[in-house]
Amino acid sequence: MTTKGLMPALAIGASLVLYGAAAVAEPRWYVFGGLTGTKLETDGLQEAALSEGIAASGEASDTAFGYQLGAGVMINDTFGLELKYSDSGDGEDDVFFTDGFDIVPANIDVSIDGITLYGVAAFPIAEGWDAFGKLGYTLQDAKLSVDIFGFGISDSEDDDGVAVAGGLRYRITPNWAITGELEYFAVDFGGLEEPLRGSVNLQYFFAAKK
């Protein structure tokens, strides 16, 4: 083989070794917990009321505050997997119904909880800062209760679908980090808008990033 042919082959071989070493880098396991704010809103309440011959003042809408807990592993510096449980907390709103003569107030309480499995991709953007994106699958359970003059009605429904998230991570120390994240669940509960969530989380890595 000529020198002209050897140099490209050597460069290709070296690059394959380097990429291979990165791919088999020691996994970094982590745990995390955080506070969440989830936008919960009914969908189709006014139409449902009209079908019964009454009118509703609007959709029930609130931002519920809850929590999430999870664990994950960064397989290398870029890619990882994550599993978490989240509970939105309760979102409450008052909606008024009328038949044209009387007005009846109803207190509506909505919450969702469930598990989500994500594939994670993270990229450094500045010293101590990473941007990340997540794509995965979620299974969520929605609970809705209505109280009208002390008379309660409740129902629940579950659904699964695609989950997408993105955010920023700041490494406080080699083992500790804070993240801020926006998250969207493509789930259909047949009466609720698809949830949108923001969260602030604290992560602990069992092995420091080298």
PDB file of N, CA, C and O in Angstrom, residues 136-205:
ATOM      1  N   GLY A 136     -39.914  10.006  24.189  1.00  0.00           N
ATOM      2  CA  GLY A 136     -40.235   8.735  24.826  1.00  0.00           C
ATOM      3  C   GLY A 136     -41.698   8.383  24.799  1.00  0.00           C
ATOM      4  O   GLY A 136     -42.479   8.893  23.978  1.00  0.00           O
ATOM      5  N   TYR A 137     -42.050   7.523  25.725  1.00  0.00           N
ATOM      6  CA  TYR A 137     -43.398   6.942  25.818  1.00  0.00           C
ATOM      7  C   TYR A 137     -43.921   7.164  27.231  1.00  0.00           C
ATOM      8  O   TYR A 137     -43.192   6.961  28.216  1.00  0.00           O
ATOM      9  N   THR A 138     -45.190   7.571  27.348  1.00  0.00           N
ATOM     10  CA  THR A 138     -45.761   7.838  28.657  1.00  0.00           C
ATOM     11  C   THR A 138     -47.094   7.125  28.831  1.00  0.00           C
ATOM     12  O   THR A 138     -47.848   6.942  27.864  1.00  0.00           O
ATOM     13  N   LEU A 139     -47.374   6.720  30.049  1.00  0.00           N
ATOM     14  CA  LEU A 139     -48.664   6.150  30.442  1.00  0.00           C
ATOM     15  C   LEU A 139     -49.184   6.999  31.589  1.00  0.00           C
ATOM     16  O   LEU A 139     -48.571   7.056  32.653  1.00  0.00           O
ATOM     17  N   GLN A 140     -50.313   7.686  31.356  1.00  0.00           N
ATOM     18  CA  GLN A 140     -50.848   8.632  32.327  1.00  0.00           C
ATOM     19  C   GLN A 140     -52.290   8.285  32.690  1.00  0.00           C
ATOM     20  O   GLN A 140     -53.051   7.769  31.857  1.00  0.00           O
ATOM     21  N   ASP A 141     -52.639   8.582  33.935  1.00  0.00           N
ATOM     22  CA  ASP A 141     -53.997   8.376  34.436  1.00  0.00           C
ATOM     23  C   ASP A 141     -54.569   9.721  34.855  1.00  0.00           C
ATOM     24  O   ASP A 141     -53.946  10.440  35.653  1.00  0.00           O
ATOM     25  N   ALA A 142     -55.721  10.077  34.323  1.00  0.00           N
ATOM     26  CA  ALA A 142     -56.377  11.349  34.650  1.00  0.00           C
ATOM     27  C   ALA A 142     -57.558  11.099  35.571  1.00  0.00           C
ATOM     28  O   ALA A 142     -58.325  10.155  35.371  1.00  0.00           O
ATOM     29  N   LYS A 143     -57.700  11.980  36.563  1.00  0.00           N
ATOM     30  CA  LYS A 143     -58.829  11.903  37.490  1.00  0.00           C
ATOM     31  C   LYS A 143     -59.554  13.238  37.483  1.00  0.00           C
ATOM     32  O   LYS A 143     -58.919  14.300  37.540  1.00  0.00           O
ATOM     33  N   LEU A 144     -60.869  13.182  37.402  1.00  0.00           N
ATOM     34  CA  LEU A 144     -61.694  14.382  37.386  1.00  0.00           C
ATOM     35  C   LEU A 144     -62.844  14.218  38.372  1.00  0.00           C
ATOM     36  O   LEU A 144     -63.505  13.170  38.397  1.00  0.00           O
ATOM     37  N   SER A 145     -63.046  15.231  39.179  1.00  0.00           N
ATOM     38  CA  SER A 145     -64.181  15.220  40.099  1.00  0.00           C
ATOM     39  C   SER A 145     -64.908  16.557  40.030  1.00  0.00           C
ATOM     40  O   SER A 145     -64.286  17.605  39.830  1.00  0.00           O
ATOM     41  N   VAL A 146     -66.229  16.502  40.182  1.00  0.00           N
ATOM     42  CA  VAL A 146     -67.088  17.691  40.119  1.00  0.00           C
ATOM     43  C   VAL A 146     -67.925  17.738  41.380  1.00  0.00           C
ATOM     44  O   VAL A 146     -68.533  16.739  41.773  1.00  0.00           O
ATOM     45  N   ASP A 147     -67.947  18.903  42.025  1.00  0.00           N
ATOM     46  CA  ASP A 147     -68.751  19.098  43.224  1.00  0.00           C
ATOM     47  C   ASP A 147     -69.774  20.201  42.967  1.00  0.00           C
ATOM     48  O   ASP A 147     -69.406  21.340  42.663  1.00  0.00           O
ATOM     49  N   ILE A 148     -71.062  19.831  43.076  1.00  0.00           N
ATOM     50  CA  ILE A 148     -72.152  20.792  42.880  1.00  0.00           C
ATOM     51  C   ILE A 148     -73.034  20.766  44.129  1.00  0.00           C
ATOM     52  O   ILE A 148     -73.730  19.774  44.379  1.00  0.00           O
ATOM     53  N   PHE A 149     -72.941  21.840  44.933  1.00  0.00           N
ATOM     54  CA  PHE A 149     -73.706  21.933  46.173  1.00  0.00           C
ATOM     55  C   PHE A 149     -73.506  20.699  47.060  1.00  0.00           C
ATOM     56  O   PHE A 149     -74.454  20.178  47.654  1.00  0.00           O
ATOM     57  N   GLY A 150     -72.247  20.216  47.138  1.00  0.00           N
ATOM     58  CA  GLY A 150     -71.950  19.073  47.992  1.00  0.00           C
ATOM     59  C   GLY A 150     -72.202  17.721  47.358  1.00  0.00           C
ATOM     60  O   GLY A 150     -71.879  16.678  47.954  1.00  0.00           O
ATOM     61  N   PHE A 151     -72.774  17.700  46.165  1.00  0.00           N
ATOM     62  CA  PHE A 151     -73.011  16.448  45.443  1.00  0.00           C
ATOM     63  C   PHE A 151     -71.828  16.183  44.525  1.00  0.00           C
ATOM     64  O   PHE A 151     -71.534  16.987  43.641  1.00  0.00           O
ATOM     65  N   GLY A 152     -71.115  15.076  44.742  1.00  0.00           N
ATOM     66  CA  GLY A 152     -69.894  14.819  44.000  1.00  0.00           C
ATOM     67  C   GLY A 152     -70.034  13.777  42.910  1.00  0.00           C
ATOM     68  O   GLY A 152     -70.741  12.783  43.054  1.00  0.00           O
ATOM     69  N   ILE A 153     -69.348  14.036  41.811  1.00  0.00           N
ATOM     70  CA  ILE A 153     -69.253  13.092  40.697  1.00  0.00           C
ATOM     71  C   ILE A 153     -67.768  12.956  40.368  1.00  0.00           C
ATOM     72  O   ILE A 153     -67.050  13.961  40.293  1.00  0.00           O
ATOM     73  N   SER A 154     -67.277  11.737  40.167  1.00  0.00           N
ATOM     74  CA  SER A 154     -65.868  11.556  39.833  1.00  0.00           C
ATOM     75  C   SER A 154     -65.713  10.501  38.742  1.00  0.00           C
ATOM     76  O   SER A 154     -66.554   9.619  38.581  1.00  0.00           O
ATOM     77  N   ASP A 155     -64.613  10.617  38.011  1.00  0.00           N
ATOM     78  CA  ASP A 155     -64.323   9.673  36.938  1.00  0.00           C
ATOM     79  C   ASP A 155     -62.811   9.657  36.706  1.00  0.00           C
ATOM     80  O   ASP A 155     -62.104  10.596  37.096  1.00  0.00           O
ATOM     81  N   SER A 156     -62.320   8.610  36.089  1.00  0.00           N
ATOM     82  CA  SER A 156     -60.900   8.524  35.748  1.00  0.00           C
ATOM     83  C   SER A 156     -60.747   7.828  34.410  1.00  0.00           C
ATOM     84  O   SER A 156     -61.596   7.038  34.001  1.00  0.00           O
ATOM     85  N   GLU A 157     -59.653   8.141  33.735  1.00  0.00           N
ATOM     86  CA  GLU A 157     -59.360   7.536  32.439  1.00  0.00           C
ATOM     87  C   GLU A 157     -57.862   7.537  32.216  1.00  0.00           C
ATOM     88  O   GLU A 157     -57.170   8.489  32.623  1.00  0.00           O
ATOM     89  N   ASP A 158     -57.328   6.492  31.615  1.00  0.00           N
ATOM     90  CA  ASP A 158     -55.896   6.448  31.329  1.00  0.00           C
ATOM     91  C   ASP A 158     -55.659   6.380  29.830  1.00  0.00           C
ATOM     92  O   ASP A 158     -56.517   5.968  29.061  1.00  0.00           O
ATOM     93  N   ASP A 159     -54.469   6.829  29.438  1.00  0.00           N
ATOM     94  CA  ASP A 159     -54.087   6.782  28.030  1.00  0.00           C
ATOM     95  C   ASP A 159     -52.563   6.772  27.951  1.00  0.00           C
ATOM     96  O   ASP A 159     -51.865   7.162  28.895  1.00  0.00           O
ATOM     97  N   ASP A 160     -52.042   6.319  26.841  1.00  0.00           N
ATOM     98  CA  ASP A 160     -50.609   6.314  26.608  1.00  0.00           C
ATOM     99  C   ASP A 160     -50.305   7.012  25.298  1.00  0.00           C
ATOM    100  O   ASP A 160     -51.157   7.109  24.418  1.00  0.00           O
ATOM    101  N   GLY A 161     -49.096   7.510  25.174  1.00  0.00           N
ATOM    102  CA  GLY A 161     -48.721   8.193  23.952  1.00  0.00           C
ATOM    103  C   GLY A 161     -47.294   8.692  24.002  1.00  0.00           C
ATOM    104  O   GLY A 161     -46.523   8.367  24.905  1.00  0.00           O
ATOM    105  N   VAL A 162     -46.946   9.507  23.020  1.00  0.00           N
ATOM    106  CA  VAL A 162     -45.600  10.055  22.892  1.00  0.00           C
ATOM    107  C   VAL A 162     -45.407  11.197  23.893  1.00  0.00           C
ATOM    108  O   VAL A 162     -46.320  11.984  24.138  1.00  0.00           O
ATOM    109  N   ALA A 163     -44.221  11.265  24.469  1.00  0.00           N
ATOM    110  CA  ALA A 163     -43.836  12.377  25.341  1.00  0.00           C
ATOM    111  C   ALA A 163     -42.572  13.026  24.773  1.00  0.00           C
ATOM    112  O   ALA A 163     -41.666  12.337  24.296  1.00  0.00           O
ATOM    113  N   VAL A 164     -42.529  14.355  24.810  1.00  0.00           N
ATOM    114  CA  VAL A 164     -41.398  15.122  24.294  1.00  0.00           C
ATOM    115  C   VAL A 164     -41.007  16.153  25.342  1.00  0.00           C
ATOM    116  O   VAL A 164     -41.874  16.773  25.967  1.00  0.00           O
ATOM    117  N   ALA A 165     -39.709  16.342  25.546  1.00  0.00           N
ATOM    118  CA  ALA A 165     -39.245  17.316  26.534  1.00  0.00           C
ATOM    119  C   ALA A 165     -37.930  17.928  26.081  1.00  0.00           C
ATOM    120  O   ALA A 165     -37.210  17.360  25.255  1.00  0.00           O
ATOM    121  N   GLY A 166     -37.623  19.081  26.658  1.00  0.00           N
ATOM    122  CA  GLY A 166     -36.350  19.733  26.381  1.00  0.00           C
ATOM    123  C   GLY A 166     -36.043  20.724  27.486  1.00  0.00           C
ATOM    124  O   GLY A 166     -36.941  21.177  28.199  1.00  0.00           O
ATOM    125  N   GLY A 167     -34.757  21.031  27.656  1.00  0.00           N
ATOM    126  CA  GLY A 167     -34.413  21.972  28.706  1.00  0.00           C
ATOM    127  C   GLY A 167     -32.923  22.203  28.821  1.00  0.00           C
ATOM    128  O   GLY A 167     -32.139  21.886  27.921  1.00  0.00           O
ATOM    129  N   LEU A 168     -32.540  22.760  29.975  1.00  0.00           N
ATOM    130  CA  LEU A 168     -31.153  23.094  30.266  1.00  0.00           C
ATOM    131  C   LEU A 168     -30.731  22.468  31.591  1.00  0.00           C
ATOM    132  O   LEU A 168     -31.541  22.331  32.507  1.00  0.00           O
ATOM    133  N   ARG A 169     -29.459  22.096  31.670  1.00  0.00           N
ATOM    134  CA  ARG A 169     -28.889  21.556  32.906  1.00  0.00           C
ATOM    135  C   ARG A 169     -27.650  22.362  33.273  1.00  0.00           C
ATOM    136  O   ARG A 169     -26.796  22.623  32.424  1.00  0.00           O
ATOM    137  N   TYR A 170     -27.571  22.743  34.562  1.00  0.00           N
ATOM    138  CA  TYR A 170     -26.382  23.427  35.068  1.00  0.00           C
ATOM    139  C   TYR A 170     -25.726  22.555  36.124  1.00  0.00           C
ATOM    140  O   TYR A 170     -26.367  22.169  37.109  1.00  0.00           O
ATOM    141  N   ARG A 171     -24.458  22.229  35.937  1.00  0.00           N
ATOM    142  CA  ARG A 171     -23.734  21.377  36.873  1.00  0.00           C
ATOM    143  C   ARG A 171     -23.163  22.227  38.005  1.00  0.00           C
ATOM    144  O   ARG A 171     -22.211  22.992  37.811  1.00  0.00           O
ATOM    145  N   ILE A 172     -23.736  22.084  39.204  1.00  0.00           N
ATOM    146  CA  ILE A 172     -23.284  22.840  40.373  1.00  0.00           C
ATOM    147  C   ILE A 172     -21.927  22.332  40.825  1.00  0.00           C
ATOM    148  O   ILE A 172     -21.023  23.104  41.159  1.00  0.00           O
ATOM    149  N   THR A 173     -21.789  21.010  40.890  1.00  0.00           N
ATOM    150  CA  THR A 173     -20.543  20.329  41.236  1.00  0.00           C
ATOM    151  C   THR A 173     -20.400  19.167  40.255  1.00  0.00           C
ATOM    152  O   THR A 173     -21.309  18.913  39.452  1.00  0.00           O
ATOM    153  N   PRO A 174     -19.303  18.414  40.301  1.00  0.00           N
ATOM    154  CA  PRO A 174     -19.192  17.256  39.406  1.00  0.00           C
ATOM    155  C   PRO A 174     -20.309  16.223  39.590  1.00  0.00           C
ATOM    156  O   PRO A 174     -20.584  15.449  38.671  1.00  0.00           O
ATOM    157  N   ASN A 175     -20.968  16.194  40.766  1.00  0.00           N
ATOM    158  CA  ASN A 175     -22.008  15.193  41.026  1.00  0.00           C
ATOM    159  C   ASN A 175     -23.421  15.760  41.049  1.00  0.00           C
ATOM    160  O   ASN A 175     -24.382  15.017  40.846  1.00  0.00           O
ATOM    161  N   TRP A 176     -23.565  17.053  41.319  1.00  0.00           N
ATOM    162  CA  TRP A 176     -24.893  17.648  41.485  1.00  0.00           C
ATOM    163  C   TRP A 176     -25.201  18.596  40.333  1.00  0.00           C
ATOM    164  O   TRP A 176     -24.322  19.312  39.848  1.00  0.00           O
ATOM    165  N   ALA A 177     -26.484  18.595  39.909  1.00  0.00           N
ATOM    166  CA  ALA A 177     -26.909  19.481  38.822  1.00  0.00           C
ATOM    167  C   ALA A 177     -28.356  19.922  39.035  1.00  0.00           C
ATOM    168  O   ALA A 177     -29.139  19.246  39.706  1.00  0.00           O
ATOM    169  N   ILE A 178     -28.692  21.066  38.472  1.00  0.00           N
ATOM    170  CA  ILE A 178     -30.061  21.583  38.457  1.00  0.00           C
ATOM    171  C   ILE A 178     -30.532  21.618  37.011  1.00  0.00           C
ATOM    172  O   ILE A 178     -29.776  22.011  36.111  1.00  0.00           O
ATOM    173  N   THR A 179     -31.779  21.206  36.772  1.00  0.00           N
ATOM    174  CA  THR A 179     -32.339  21.261  35.421  1.00  0.00           C
ATOM    175  C   THR A 179     -33.645  22.044  35.409  1.00  0.00           C
ATOM    176  O   THR A 179     -34.396  22.051  36.389  1.00  0.00           O
ATOM    177  N   GLY A 180     -33.893  22.693  34.294  1.00  0.00           N
ATOM    178  CA  GLY A 180     -35.182  23.306  34.006  1.00  0.00           C
ATOM    179  C   GLY A 180     -35.709  22.686  32.728  1.00  0.00           C
ATOM    180  O   GLY A 180     -34.950  22.520  31.747  1.00  0.00           O
ATOM    181  N   GLU A 181     -36.987  22.318  32.702  1.00  0.00           N
ATOM    182  CA  GLU A 181     -37.492  21.480  31.605  1.00  0.00           C
ATOM    183  C   GLU A 181     -38.921  21.853  31.237  1.00  0.00           C
ATOM    184  O   GLU A 181     -39.733  22.194  32.101  1.00  0.00           O
ATOM    185  N   LEU A 182     -39.223  21.787  29.945  1.00  0.00           N
ATOM    186  CA  LEU A 182     -40.594  21.866  29.427  1.00  0.00           C
ATOM    187  C   LEU A 182     -40.943  20.520  28.812  1.00  0.00           C
ATOM    188  O   LEU A 182     -40.107  19.916  28.127  1.00  0.00           O
ATOM    189  N   GLU A 183     -42.199  20.072  29.032  1.00  0.00           N
ATOM    190  CA  GLU A 183     -42.584  18.716  28.655  1.00  0.00           C
ATOM    191  C   GLU A 183     -44.012  18.706  28.097  1.00  0.00           C
ATOM    192  O   GLU A 183     -44.887  19.410  28.596  1.00  0.00           O
ATOM    193  N   TYR A 184     -44.203  17.891  27.071  1.00  0.00           N
ATOM    194  CA  TYR A 184     -45.518  17.773  26.420  1.00  0.00           C
ATOM    195  C   TYR A 184     -45.900  16.308  26.309  1.00  0.00           C
ATOM    196  O   TYR A 184     -45.089  15.477  25.882  1.00  0.00           O
ATOM    197  N   PHE A 185     -47.135  15.985  26.702  1.00  0.00           N
ATOM    198  CA  PHE A 185     -47.652  14.625  26.600  1.00  0.00           C
ATOM    199  C   PHE A 185     -48.725  14.559  25.518  1.00  0.00           C
ATOM    200  O   PHE A 185     -49.732  15.265  25.591  1.00  0.00           O
ATOM    201  N   ALA A 186     -48.536  13.701  24.524  1.00  0.00           N
ATOM    202  CA  ALA A 186     -49.542  13.495  23.476  1.00  0.00           C
ATOM    203  C   ALA A 186     -50.489  12.380  23.912  1.00  0.00           C
ATOM    204  O   ALA A 186     -50.466  11.270  23.367  1.00  0.00           O
ATOM    205  N   VAL A 187     -51.309  12.669  24.923  1.00  0.00           N
ATOM    206  CA  VAL A 187     -52.276  11.700  25.443  1.00  0.00           C
ATOM    207  C   VAL A 187     -53.677  12.292  25.310  1.00  0.00           C
ATOM    208  O   VAL A 187     -53.871  13.497  25.407  1.00  0.00           O
ATOM    209  N   ASP A 188     -54.666  11.425  25.101  1.00  0.00           N
ATOM    210  CA  ASP A 188     -56.042  11.855  24.867  1.00  0.00           C
ATOM    211  C   ASP A 188     -56.939  11.238  25.934  1.00  0.00           C
ATOM    212  O   ASP A 188     -57.172  10.027  25.939  1.00  0.00           O
ATOM    213  N   PHE A 189     -57.447  12.081  26.824  1.00  0.00           N
ATOM    214  CA  PHE A 189     -58.332  11.600  27.884  1.00  0.00           C
ATOM    215  C   PHE A 189     -59.809  11.809  27.544  1.00  0.00           C
ATOM    216  O   PHE A 189     -60.676  11.590  28.376  1.00  0.00           O
ATOM    217  N   GLY A 190     -60.108  12.275  26.334  1.00  0.00           N
ATOM    218  CA  GLY A 190     -61.494  12.458  25.923  1.00  0.00           C
ATOM    219  C   GLY A 190     -62.233  13.486  26.746  1.00  0.00           C
ATOM    220  O   GLY A 190     -63.361  13.259  27.178  1.00  0.00           O
ATOM    221  N   GLY A 191     -61.614  14.622  26.979  1.00  0.00           N
ATOM    222  CA  GLY A 191     -62.245  15.675  27.773  1.00  0.00           C
ATOM    223  C   GLY A 191     -61.244  16.604  28.408  1.00  0.00           C
ATOM    224  O   GLY A 191     -61.622  17.574  29.078  1.00  0.00           O
ATOM    225  N   LEU A 192     -59.937  16.332  28.184  1.00  0.00           N
ATOM    226  CA  LEU A 192     -58.873  17.196  28.679  1.00  0.00           C
ATOM    227  C   LEU A 192     -57.933  17.550  27.539  1.00  0.00           C
ATOM    228  O   LEU A 192     -57.659  16.733  26.672  1.00  0.00           O
ATOM    229  N   GLU A 193     -57.438  18.796  27.570  1.00  0.00           N
ATOM    230  CA  GLU A 193     -56.393  19.175  26.627  1.00  0.00           C
ATOM    231  C   GLU A 193     -55.129  18.361  26.925  1.00  0.00           C
ATOM    232  O   GLU A 193     -54.897  17.933  28.058  1.00  0.00           O
ATOM    233  N   GLU A 194     -54.302  18.146  25.902  1.00  0.00           N
ATOM    234  CA  GLU A 194     -53.046  17.435  26.107  1.00  0.00           C
ATOM    235  C   GLU A 194     -52.159  18.264  27.040  1.00  0.00           C
ATOM    236  O   GLU A 194     -51.950  19.454  26.808  1.00  0.00           O
ATOM    237  N   PRO A 195     -51.637  17.652  28.116  1.00  0.00           N
ATOM    238  CA  PRO A 195     -50.947  18.417  29.159  1.00  0.00           C
ATOM    239  C   PRO A 195     -49.603  18.997  28.716  1.00  0.00           C
ATOM    240  O   PRO A 195     -48.862  18.388  27.953  1.00  0.00           O
ATOM    241  N   LEU A 196     -49.321  20.197  29.244  1.00  0.00           N
ATOM    242  CA  LEU A 196     -48.021  20.853  29.072  1.00  0.00           C
ATOM    243  C   LEU A 196     -47.466  21.115  30.465  1.00  0.00           C
ATOM    244  O   LEU A 196     -48.174  21.621  31.335  1.00  0.00           O
ATOM    245  N   ARG A 197     -46.187  20.752  30.676  1.00  0.00           N
ATOM    246  CA  ARG A 197     -45.618  20.805  32.034  1.00  0.00           C
ATOM    247  C   ARG A 197     -44.252  21.478  32.032  1.00  0.00           C
ATOM    248  O   ARG A 197     -43.435  21.286  31.139  1.00  0.00           O
ATOM    249  N   GLY A 198     -44.003  22.264  33.055  1.00  0.00           N
ATOM    250  CA  GLY A 198     -42.683  22.810  33.327  1.00  0.00           C
ATOM    251  C   GLY A 198     -42.188  22.263  34.653  1.00  0.00           C
ATOM    252  O   GLY A 198     -42.996  21.974  35.549  1.00  0.00           O
ATOM    253  N   SER A 199     -40.874  22.108  34.805  1.00  0.00           N
ATOM    254  CA  SER A 199     -40.349  21.570  36.059  1.00  0.00           C
ATOM    255  C   SER A 199     -38.958  22.108  36.342  1.00  0.00           C
ATOM    256  O   SER A 199     -38.216  22.506  35.442  1.00  0.00           O
ATOM    257  N   VAL A 200     -38.623  22.121  37.637  1.00  0.00           N
ATOM    258  CA  VAL A 200     -37.273  22.416  38.110  1.00  0.00           C
ATOM    259  C   VAL A 200     -36.841  21.211  38.934  1.00  0.00           C
ATOM    260  O   VAL A 200     -37.571  20.777  39.836  1.00  0.00           O
ATOM    261  N   ASN A 201     -35.644  20.658  38.634  1.00  0.00           N
ATOM    262  CA  ASN A 201     -35.234  19.391  39.229  1.00  0.00           C
ATOM    263  C   ASN A 201     -33.810  19.459  39.759  1.00  0.00           C
ATOM    264  O   ASN A 201     -32.973  20.217  39.257  1.00  0.00           O
ATOM    265  N   LEU A 202     -33.542  18.618  40.751  1.00  0.00           N
ATOM    266  CA  LEU A 202     -32.203  18.446  41.296  1.00  0.00           C
ATOM    267  C   LEU A 202     -31.740  17.033  40.964  1.00  0.00           C
ATOM    268  O   LEU A 202     -32.431  16.059  41.279  1.00  0.00           O
ATOM    269  N   GLN A 203     -30.588  16.922  40.323  1.00  0.00           N
ATOM    270  CA  GLN A 203     -30.030  15.629  39.917  1.00  0.00           C
ATOM    271  C   GLN A 203     -28.774  15.309  40.728  1.00  0.00           C
ATOM    272  O   GLN A 203     -27.973  16.207  41.025  1.00  0.00           O
ATOM    273  N   TYR A 204     -28.616  14.018  41.037  1.00  0.00           N
ATOM    274  CA  TYR A 204     -27.377  13.554  41.670  1.00  0.00           C
ATOM    275  C   TYR A 204     -26.788  12.425  40.836  1.00  0.00           C
ATOM    276  O   TYR A 204     -27.440  11.397  40.611  1.00  0.00           O
ATOM    277  N   PHE A 205     -25.562  12.616  40.357  1.00  0.00           N
ATOM    278  CA  PHE A 205     -24.849  11.610  39.586  1.00  0.00           C
ATOM    279  C   PHE A 205     -23.926  10.831  40.514  1.00  0.00           C
ATOM    280  O   PHE A 205     -23.128  11.424  41.248  1.00  0.00           O
TER     281      PHE A 205
END
